[in-house]
XYZ file of C-alpha atoms in Angstrom:
166
model
C 0.000 0.000 0.000
C 2.830 2.355 0.793
C 4.464 1.716 -2.559
C 1.195 2.385 -4.383
C 1.173 5.923 -2.992
C 4.659 6.777 -4.281
C 4.411 9.151 -7.242
C 7.987 9.015 -8.584
C 8.189 5.968 -10.924
C 11.783 4.998 -10.085
C 11.121 5.117 -6.334
C 7.882 3.209 -6.801
C 9.654 0.547 -8.867
C 12.339 0.114 -6.211
C 9.784 -0.145 -3.402
C 7.765 -2.724 -5.324
C 10.868 -4.719 -6.229
C 11.838 -4.782 -2.558
C 8.366 -6.019 -1.696
C 8.599 -8.875 -4.204
C 12.005 -9.844 -2.830
C 10.802 -9.796 0.784
C 7.489 -11.509 0.053
C 7.988 -13.585 -3.117
C 4.932 -15.785 -2.567
C 2.566 -13.028 -1.472
C -0.824 -12.847 -3.145
C 0.067 -9.210 -3.868
C 3.199 -10.092 -5.845
C 1.459 -10.293 -9.230
C -0.020 -6.836 -8.719
C 3.436 -5.565 -7.750
C 4.918 -7.091 -10.924
C 2.167 -5.503 -13.004
C 2.751 -2.095 -11.415
C 6.507 -2.401 -11.931
C 5.932 -3.204 -15.609
C 3.548 -0.252 -16.015
C 5.973 2.135 -14.353
C 8.843 0.945 -16.526
C 6.628 1.547 -19.564
C 5.898 5.053 -18.299
C 9.608 5.866 -18.225
C 10.304 4.240 -21.609
C 12.209 1.228 -20.292
C 10.351 -1.325 -22.354
C 12.897 -4.136 -21.973
C 12.682 -3.909 -18.181
C 8.897 -3.668 -18.396
C 8.745 -6.875 -20.426
C 10.798 -8.740 -17.832
C 8.248 -7.843 -15.171
C 5.338 -8.448 -17.512
C 6.635 -11.985 -17.851
C 6.983 -12.308 -14.065
C 3.406 -11.086 -13.753
C 1.869 -13.665 -16.091
C 4.154 -16.485 -14.949
C 3.240 -15.947 -11.290
C -0.037 -17.691 -12.098
C -0.356 -21.408 -12.849
C -0.695 -22.144 -16.561
C -4.439 -22.718 -16.291
C -4.876 -19.361 -14.508
C -3.141 -17.110 -17.019
C -6.079 -16.221 -19.245
C -6.819 -12.832 -17.698
C -3.189 -11.972 -16.867
C -2.256 -12.563 -20.522
C -5.119 -10.381 -21.670
C -4.496 -7.661 -19.077
C -0.805 -7.418 -19.874
C -1.462 -7.408 -23.614
C -3.975 -4.600 -23.195
C -1.525 -2.624 -21.055
C 1.231 -2.951 -23.656
C -1.117 -2.013 -26.498
C -2.407 1.051 -24.665
C 1.190 2.200 -24.057
C 2.140 1.332 -27.673
C 5.191 -0.567 -26.453
C 6.231 -4.209 -26.578
C 3.658 -4.858 -29.273
C 5.117 -8.192 -30.382
C 4.828 -9.392 -26.793
C 1.295 -7.980 -26.593
C 0.392 -9.962 -29.701
C 1.866 -13.148 -28.232
C 0.085 -12.690 -24.886
C -3.254 -11.919 -26.505
C -2.875 -14.863 -28.874
C -2.224 -17.163 -25.899
C -5.316 -15.798 -24.158
C -7.457 -16.487 -27.225
C -6.000 -19.979 -27.643
C -6.688 -20.780 -24.005
C -10.208 -19.315 -24.164
C -10.951 -21.443 -27.228
C -9.511 -24.615 -25.698
C -11.556 -24.124 -22.535
C -14.717 -23.034 -24.395
C -14.843 -19.762 -22.441
C -18.281 -18.305 -23.210
C -17.254 -14.636 -23.399
C -14.318 -15.017 -25.761
C -15.093 -11.636 -27.329
C -13.090 -9.722 -24.733
C -9.961 -11.722 -25.590
C -10.561 -11.462 -29.325
C -11.011 -7.698 -28.968
C -7.572 -7.385 -27.352
C -6.044 -9.699 -29.958
C -7.505 -7.573 -32.769
C -6.098 -4.431 -31.143
C -2.635 -6.030 -31.018
C -2.881 -7.061 -34.656
C -3.962 -3.557 -35.666
C -1.174 -1.938 -33.614
C 1.298 -4.032 -35.611
C -0.247 -3.045 -38.944
C -1.970 -6.393 -39.495
C -5.176 -4.666 -40.520
C -6.873 -7.495 -42.402
C -6.248 -9.902 -39.524
C -7.499 -7.301 -37.037
C -10.701 -6.866 -39.024
C -11.312 -10.619 -39.173
C -10.623 -11.032 -35.462
C -12.790 -8.056 -34.477
C -15.628 -9.315 -36.669
C -15.588 -12.481 -34.584
C -15.231 -10.495 -31.338
C -18.359 -8.475 -32.089
C -20.522 -11.620 -32.089
C -22.517 -11.396 -28.897
C -21.508 -7.753 -28.484
C -23.482 -6.254 -31.359
C -24.737 -3.407 -29.135
C -21.395 -2.609 -27.494
C -20.094 0.732 -28.822
C -16.454 -0.025 -27.999
C -16.444 -3.271 -29.970
C -18.230 -1.595 -32.871
C -15.955 1.456 -32.959
C -12.945 -0.833 -33.087
C -14.612 -2.723 -35.920
C -15.183 0.562 -37.787
C -11.524 1.541 -37.346
C -10.344 -1.791 -38.746
C -12.846 -1.629 -41.598
C -11.463 1.767 -42.534
C -7.876 0.534 -42.198
C -8.460 -2.034 -44.952
C -10.152 0.509 -47.208
C -13.788 -0.273 -46.425
C -14.538 3.355 -45.594
C -18.236 3.236 -46.488
C -18.753 0.141 -44.335
C -16.748 1.788 -41.538
C -18.942 4.875 -41.672
C -22.076 2.740 -41.528
C -20.727 0.804 -38.543
C -19.745 4.027 -36.776
C -23.147 5.578 -37.530
C -24.867 2.581 -35.944
C -22.930 3.147 -32.745
């Protein structure tokens, strides 16, 4: 809790690292790893951030990594850093969701499409987002992403129609 209140990223990182060293098996360790990764991203130390991103997802057992993969991928995408890693994490989340027949796979597909788009894989992003929208036809965020990807592949008229429906 004390570390969470620290404003200076370097000091926060050091405090959180110390916590993870002192309490390596704490239930709060994954959150500490996630915060360390985010703070490293904020100060443009992507390589260090990716080390702690990996510690974050690997803290969980393999069958419990679905949301950590997705959360870390989303974090990397939103910071526009470590995009190859974001793609890999989001792909793993989708693969796991499919293998376990997770009913709300759309959230994982949405992140995967965002990673694809961030890497310039516009056609793949459109295909993935089209699948993600199924079951979320009234969700403006899913639809706006779909419109962006439609436009990215040159389907401007379709994109405008999708956006207008939002």
